[in-house]
Amino acid sequence: MLGRINHIAIVVPDIAAASKAYRETLGATVSQPQTLPEHGVTVVFVELPNTKVELLEPLGEASPIAAFLAKNPDGGMHHICYEVADILAARDKLVASGARVLGNGEPKIGAHGKPVLFLHPKDFFGTLIELEQV
Ligand SMILES: CC[C@H](C(=O)O)C(=O)SCCNC(=O)CCNC(=O)[C@H](O)C(C)(C)COP(=O)(O)OP(=O)(O)OC[C@H]1O[C@@H](n2cnc3c(N)ncnc32)[C@H](O)[C@@H]1OP(=O)(O)O
Ligand SMILES: [Co+2]
């Protein structure tokens, strides 16, 4: 079911400062910010030879990462995104195995314009998993 790691996501309190640190201190290539109101986040991607790091800042009052940032005010690792070839088949297999798919269970379009789903962190060893269909 799982393909490549598409990205590792880090929640940050200030995405401009975090982008600057990755660009200037770590010498990385960082995309311009994308606001994703339907996901309640602003994101940038740190481009790496073998994967990406997604830096996330809460956007709006109902951001799904607000509670995470409140618990981790300096920021922290938030989720891992695996690529899948068929997100609906993956979802159905996961649901049949008892895993919880977050939201209404229907994929939404993510930052890359591809369908994504999230699996509850409590079902996968305290790690929030995102699946992205490629
Ligand atoms: C799709 C656009 C973009 C992309 O890549 O394309 C993105 O990745 S957007 C990313 C932001 N969107 C999401 O994360 C959507 C899925 N997330 C959620 O629905 C929530 O964050 C949820 C349900 C995972 C947690 O929400 P919240 O923290 O408000 O709920 P709880 O406080 O009830 O948390 C329950 C329980 O889970 C623990 N928790 C929360 N977040 C994480 C995490 N990232 N990793 C590990 N564990 C997490 C939290 O501490 C609670 O544990 P407990 O022991 O009960 O305290
Ligand atoms: Co993500």
Coordinates of C-alpha atoms and ligand atoms in Angstrom, one line a residue:
M1 CA 0.0 0.0 0.0
L2 CA 2.6 2.6 1.0
G3 CA 4.9 4.2 -1.5
R4 CA 7.5 6.9 -1.0
I5 CA 7.5 9.4 1.9
N6 CA 6.1 12.5 0.2
H7 CA 6.8 14.8 3.2
I8 CA 7.5 15.1 6.8
A9 CA 5.5 18.0 8.4
I10 CA 6.6 20.3 11.2
V11 CA 4.2 22.8 12.9
V12 CA 5.9 26.1 13.5
P13 CA 4.7 29.2 15.4
D14 CA 6.0 31.6 12.7
I15 CA 6.3 30.3 9.2
A16 CA 8.2 33.4 7.9
A17 CA 10.9 32.9 10.6
A18 CA 11.0 29.2 10.1
S19 CA 11.4 29.6 6.3
K20 CA 14.2 32.1 6.9
A21 CA 16.0 29.7 9.2
Y22 CA 15.7 26.8 6.7
R23 CA 16.8 29.1 3.8
E24 CA 19.6 31.0 5.6
T25 CA 20.8 28.8 8.4
L26 CA 20.2 25.5 6.8
G27 CA 20.9 26.6 3.2
A28 CA 17.7 24.9 2.0
T29 CA 15.4 25.8 -0.9
V30 CA 12.0 26.9 0.5
S31 CA 8.9 27.5 -1.5
Q32 CA 6.7 30.6 -1.2
P33 CA 3.9 30.3 1.4
Q34 CA 0.6 28.7 0.3
T35 CA -2.6 29.6 2.3
L36 CA -4.9 26.6 2.5
P37 CA -8.1 28.0 4.2
E38 CA -9.9 24.7 3.6
H39 CA -7.3 23.0 5.7
G40 CA -6.7 25.8 8.3
V41 CA -3.0 26.1 7.5
T42 CA -0.4 28.1 5.7
V43 CA 2.4 25.9 4.3
V44 CA 5.8 26.1 2.7
F45 CA 7.8 23.1 1.3
V46 CA 11.5 22.6 1.9
E47 CA 12.7 20.9 -1.2
L48 CA 15.2 18.1 -0.5
P49 CA 17.0 15.5 -2.8
N50 CA 14.9 12.6 -1.6
T51 CA 11.7 14.1 0.0
K52 CA 10.2 17.3 1.3
V53 CA 9.6 19.0 4.7
E54 CA 6.3 20.8 5.0
L55 CA 6.4 23.7 7.5
L56 CA 2.9 24.4 8.8
E57 CA 1.4 27.5 10.6
P58 CA -2.2 27.6 11.8
L59 CA -4.6 29.7 9.7
G60 CA -7.9 30.8 11.1
E61 CA -9.7 30.1 14.4
A62 CA -10.6 26.5 13.6
S63 CA -7.2 25.3 12.5
P64 CA -6.8 21.6 13.2
I65 CA -3.2 22.3 14.3
A66 CA -4.0 25.0 16.9
A67 CA -4.2 22.6 19.8
F68 CA -1.0 20.9 18.7
L69 CA 0.8 24.3 18.7
A70 CA -0.7 25.2 22.1
K71 CA 0.8 22.0 23.5
N72 CA 4.1 22.5 21.6
P73 CA 4.6 26.3 21.5
D74 CA 8.0 26.0 20.0
G75 CA 6.6 23.8 17.2
G76 CA 7.2 20.1 16.6
M77 CA 7.0 17.2 14.2
H78 CA 3.4 16.9 13.2
H79 CA 2.8 14.2 10.6
I80 CA 4.3 12.0 8.0
C81 CA 2.8 11.8 4.5
Y82 CA 3.1 8.5 2.5
E83 CA 2.2 8.3 -1.2
V84 CA -0.4 5.7 -2.3
A85 CA -1.4 4.8 -5.8
D86 CA -5.1 4.5 -5.0
I87 CA -6.3 6.5 -2.0
L88 CA -9.9 5.1 -2.1
A89 CA -8.7 1.5 -2.1
A90 CA -6.2 2.3 0.7
R91 CA -9.0 4.0 2.7
D92 CA -11.4 1.1 2.3
K93 CA -8.7 -1.4 3.3
L94 CA -7.7 0.7 6.4
V95 CA -11.3 1.1 7.5
A96 CA -11.9 -2.6 7.0
S97 CA -9.0 -3.2 9.3
G98 CA -10.5 -0.9 12.0
A99 CA -8.3 2.2 11.4
R100 CA -9.9 5.6 11.9
V101 CA -9.9 7.9 8.8
L102 CA -10.2 11.5 10.0
G103 CA -12.9 13.9 8.8
N104 CA -15.8 12.5 6.8
G105 CA -13.6 9.8 5.2
E106 CA -13.7 11.4 1.8
P107 CA -10.3 12.6 0.4
K108 CA -9.7 16.4 0.2
I109 CA -7.4 18.1 -2.2
G110 CA -4.1 18.9 -0.4
A111 CA -1.2 21.3 -0.9
H112 CA 0.0 19.5 -4.0
G113 CA -3.4 19.5 -5.7
K114 CA -3.7 15.7 -5.0
P115 CA -6.3 13.8 -2.9
V116 CA -5.2 13.3 0.7
L117 CA -6.6 11.6 3.8
F118 CA -5.4 11.5 7.5
L119 CA -5.3 8.5 9.8
H120 CA -5.8 9.0 13.6
P121 CA -2.5 9.2 15.5
K122 CA -3.7 6.9 18.2
D123 CA -4.0 4.1 15.7
F124 CA -0.5 4.3 14.4
F125 CA 1.8 4.6 17.4
G126 CA 1.2 8.2 18.3
T127 CA 2.0 9.4 14.7
L128 CA -0.5 11.3 12.5
I129 CA -0.3 9.7 9.0
E130 CA -1.3 11.5 5.9
L131 CA -1.9 9.6 2.7
E132 CA -1.5 11.4 -0.7
Q133 CA -2.5 9.8 -4.0
V134 CA 0.1 10.3 -6.6
Ligands
LIG1 C1 -3.8 18.8 3.5 C2 -3.0 20.0 3.4 C3 -1.5 19.7 3.9 C4 -0.9 18.8 2.9 O1 0.1 18.1 3.3 O2 -1.3 18.8 1.7 C5 -1.5 19.2 5.3 O3 -0.8 18.3 5.7 S1 -2.6 20.0 6.3 C6 -2.2 19.4 8.0 C7 -3.2 19.9 9.0 N1 -4.4 19.1 8.9 C8 -4.5 18.0 9.7 O4 -3.7 17.7 10.5 C9 -5.8 17.3 9.5 C10 -5.8 16.0 10.4 N2 -5.6 16.4 11.8 C11 -6.7 16.4 12.7 O5 -7.8 16.2 12.3 C12 -6.3 16.8 14.1 O6 -5.1 17.4 14.1 C13 -6.3 15.6 15.1 C14 -7.7 14.9 15.2 C15 -5.3 14.6 14.6 C16 -5.9 16.1 16.4 O7 -6.7 17.2 16.7 P1 -6.6 17.9 18.2 O8 -5.2 18.0 18.6 O9 -7.4 19.1 18.2 O10 -7.4 16.8 19.0 P2 -7.1 16.2 20.3 O11 -6.5 17.2 21.2 O12 -8.3 15.5 20.7 O13 -6.0 15.0 20.0 C17 -6.3 13.7 20.1 C18 -5.1 13.0 20.6 O14 -4.1 13.0 19.5 C19 -2.9 13.6 19.9 N3 -2.5 14.3 18.7 C20 -3.0 15.4 18.2 N4 -2.2 15.7 17.1 C21 -1.2 14.8 17.0 C22 -0.1 14.6 16.1 N5 0.1 15.5 15.1 N6 0.7 13.6 16.3 C23 0.5 12.8 17.3 N7 -0.5 12.9 18.2 C24 -1.4 13.9 18.0 C25 -3.3 14.6 21.0 O15 -2.2 14.8 21.8 C26 -4.3 13.7 21.7 O16 -3.7 12.8 22.5 P3 -4.0 12.6 24.1 O17 -3.1 11.5 24.5 O18 -5.5 12.2 24.1 O19 -3.7 14.0 24.7
CO2 CO 0.9 17.3 5.0

